[in-house]
């Protein structure tokens, strides 16, 4: 695991007059915005120059990191990375948590999560980690019981014990969840990633449940290839945990859709 | 009976005007088979399209049994068309229909009851000799059989005129003979007026009672077969009864005459008659003798020995009804 | 062996494959039906309003052929599909699942099918149409008794091609909320790196395409008396 | 000179064996034009494919100027083929090449230098009269011009034999005459051996020195034109010089004879001679007199008056070299 | 007006449209090039290994035509594309953007193009090939001097159709990490409800398709001397 520690020799190689380029891939919001804030305000003095690629889906950033298209990425959580490493054999290491985007459950139909009727349609992420996170939120809200880490929408379908309300799950790409939620009146509940709340102009009045931000294992962090924590990456990792960034996050996402994890 | 009067058809092509039919008049009596012959571009297709009203003539009229077809209202057009049955070069049968269904097509169009259709189709298939092929599809028929189906179909609407557009151009000689024989027998039985558009002289020779030569949208020669063939200067005569081959390179000395004689006189021993009357040897260089319709025709190139009395011989021939043309005198 | 063991136990196969297959059939069936119902008359109109057709009408032809069909065919289906999601929602009340996907599928394939129909009809020789007209057919009779029956083998081939295209498009619809095998392949095969599901889905789709093709060819031959 | 010896070609179709060529032997001297005529399915196409080695014969040999072609090794096949130039029914020109490029094609194949190609192509285009069309594409040429290009192309590899497969079947009569004249003039200039496969009797009449009749994979009749025509019982004679039309329905009483005479005797006044020798009227019912190659032929159906001395007349005719067939005696 | 104002100021248009357009051109260009380079010989092989071809070879033909081409063509491009993402990464070292997308685009269109080439070559009359053989051509000469030049109008038409298909496929690639106009339409037009971007993208793609079609038709006519 990597840390924010920087060595004097690393400092020495970074020259503000001739900044080192770091290619980072990230989701557009909030990660890319946070990176852009660093690139605009902090990077120059630190001797690095960020080349930010916005990537919407959650698969390509790791593939691109692995094939060296990117030097680092900033979009994922511990559980997601573990799943990816397990299935694809990536050799990555990562920094400390930077921010949390709590999953939020929206509903146009129900004022309260307790009102959810049997057979309601629930819209979920289709990627396994975020889907499980979403299912856990529903579990905490009392809609599901006895979830295991291997569970998925597919397995819960028709499982009367774990899914007593016979919820019907629909799965789409994370970025499509707010889109379909906005357009489709048949959807009872939608579990939406926090980073989309602002972008999709969602109505916070429709929130019926939210993932707890305290002790959340789902903080996003910077990821790089194992053994390739260059001085520039180390510097970026340091800047991502700076006071300026913490203040920036708090000031920018006042609705709580993004909260600092340090 | 069909009467075409001063038929004109002008096509407008951009700012160019093409006069495809330039005042065609034609009269064919009931029961007659009339051939219309012409080179490419003469206006044959245009004439067919105007007679069938697929194209409206620019002016002029087409009448069948004195009933006008060309100038009827748009709504009567479909009924008017049923007075003319049409046979096409490639039969134009519907490939998705059996023989019987093809023949039934015109009857279906006017909602004829099923039983009437069946009766009529059987009778027509019998007429054209295809009773055994009622359930065959066109692809299973030979070219000649397809053409027979086309004829049966054209007859099923009881037309007064049968219009045949190059009916045998796609057929081999033997099948051509059969189809022409069928057309003649149909004409005999139903007393139809038949128009055959063709570019084959053989068709005219074998099947037609009269013929018209179409050229640049006009009829430049027309008449009964016997009459047009008997005119040695006429274009139709030269086309219908040509002189085979050229003169041989080396000829014995003497005068060469072309003789054209027809009808009863052809059966008379003209050569023998000259030989014996003038006591000389008549040498036939080229030519042919054949029967067209009811008549026999001979078109011979003969050579008379040097010193023959050409004037006397010519006078003798003309007196016997022979048309004489002097080709070469030595 | 691992793969075969997985085949028997993987819930993505044992539980989800059959409903996904039925959803694909549903999508292809519904949109195939509507495509034919709308596309056949459209194809007939494309032919007959054109120059030399039975009812030439330059204005209508430019509108139908030049604008509607040409432009719709030029829009990539991926883009057409995402931009039609609101329409599906308005028409069938939902924008998720096979029924909703059928809306964009139908709209995406109608112009394609209509063009194929037009081509098939154009192959009916002018001589047959002339023959029908000379025998006193109305234009409607020419369409119903000549054009369509004579072009039937071509129309069936067009339908086959359209169904195969629809199977391909329906898989794409799975990426944006449509149902069926495409959704299964994407959400479970791709998102969860489940090679077994991916392979089984591909095999099923390939078989489905081959079956549609073979049946279509057989049926076209059956009605082909040329 | 081409010599085909006992050529057999057997096709295996599933478990059915089709003997397409059943021992064809043929010898054509250099400078001769030989016609091969036969009905559909007779084996004409198969013969062409075997002569050009597009198909290997099952057995038998093909030799040009005594050099064997059919049994050479696979590697020599391409060189062997260059001994036979071929002209096709539809010319088979490359549409993407101009006239000159088409004629240059065989030369390009063997890497002839550009300048040699240009010279040779110019000469060949001059020979076939297409110098002005060197840069035209086939689509810009008429059917006859395309066929000329095909002939020039076939000649560009200096073959010893020119094989023409239905060279005029796709052409109109006038163009047919031109192409046949060209083939004859090419033969005269280059002393080529020419084989013409055809189903048109006219082509044989106009262009061939000798002819073979192919039937069911065998040559059933063959020989010089004059010889085959002179045999009234022969199938080729009946095909080349047919009797036009049928006997008229009503004939005056008398005996009907068919006369076939040829060569020098045709130019002799046979009819006159009978008339005067036997003092009777000879009536020509049907028939024709024409020139085939260097010879003149007559095929006449005559009627002799009742009571004529048929035996004496027949003897007289036979003595004069006329073949006589009794058709009807009354 | 709002729409026109937006046209001038929307950064998705003023800033992103041009690079996205170039990316689309890049994808279509690269994959078009490789498709032709691989697909043309493949099409020639499909024809010549078939029964009656110049070098009949039943085994190779079944492999190429029945298995590779038929099956690949039956796999919907959406599924082929997502399953080829790892291959793209392995081949070109990246899985993002237009170059990576070109890998799946190329693989997806090669069989399609090869089949079209085969059809175009099949239209070259047997008589021309016979003529070339009789004149002593080697098989290679028949291919180079007869089949390809004579089928050139058809091959160009096939290339045009393939480029149009590639434009459609490239838009789909935009949905899963590929770049270009498809990504712009999806990320901004679809996801961010930006109708202006959607409309502009569609208009640009339609124009691009029409231009490719017109140029292709023109070029095909130019080399067509039939
Ligand atoms: N629709 C048309 N528009 C303009 N000109 C036409 C049209 N149809 C025919 N023509 C012209 O009318 C003339 C007669 O043509 P038509 O087709 O009747 O000749 P044809 O005797 O049938 O010739 P062919 O034997 O070649 O078919 C030609 O000059 C032709 O170019
Ligand atoms: N490749 C083949 N396989 C099997 N049988 C064949 C093949 N080619 C020709 N035949 C048979 O050989 C016989 C001779 O055919 P060929 O094509 O040589 O006749 P043809 O004289 O050219 O006839 P046409 O004038 O119709 O072209 C026919 O019975 C035909 O069916
Ligand atoms: Mg015409
Ligand atoms: Mg043949």
Tab-separated table of C-alpha atoms in Angstrom, chain C residues 3 5 12 18 31 39 41 80 84 90-92 102 106 123 140 157 167 175 177 183 188 196 204 212:
chain	number	residue	atom	x	y	z
C	3	UNK	CA	-16.324	-24.429	-17.768
C	5	UNK	CA	-19.416	-27.188	-14.277
C	12	UNK	CA	-26.538	-16.106	-14.939
C	18	UNK	CA	-34.012	-18.263	-20.609
C	31	UNK	CA	-40.282	-4.575	-33.561
C	39	UNK	CA	-42.245	-0.596	-43.677
C	41	UNK	CA	-46.521	0.196	-47.275
C	80	UNK	CA	-30.933	7.057	-32.528
C	84	UNK	CA	-35.487	7.998	-28.641
C	90	UNK	CA	-44.074	8.688	-23.690
C	91	UNK	CA	-45.432	5.939	-25.947
C	92	UNK	CA	-45.317	2.841	-23.774
C	102	UNK	CA	-38.903	-2.104	-29.275
C	106	UNK	CA	-38.868	-0.303	-34.799
C	123	UNK	CA	-37.108	-6.161	-59.471
C	140	UNK	CA	-54.316	-0.886	-56.208
C	157	UNK	CA	-35.433	-12.094	-47.845
C	167	UNK	CA	-31.143	-9.156	-33.258
C	175	UNK	CA	-26.441	-1.430	-23.120
C	177	UNK	CA	-31.749	-0.195	-20.462
C	183	UNK	CA	-28.330	-6.827	-21.299
C	188	UNK	CA	-23.125	-10.005	-16.175
C	196	UNK	CA	-19.042	-18.245	-19.347
C	204	UNK	CA	-27.104	-18.439	-28.426
C	212	UNK	CA	-33.592	-17.053	-38.598
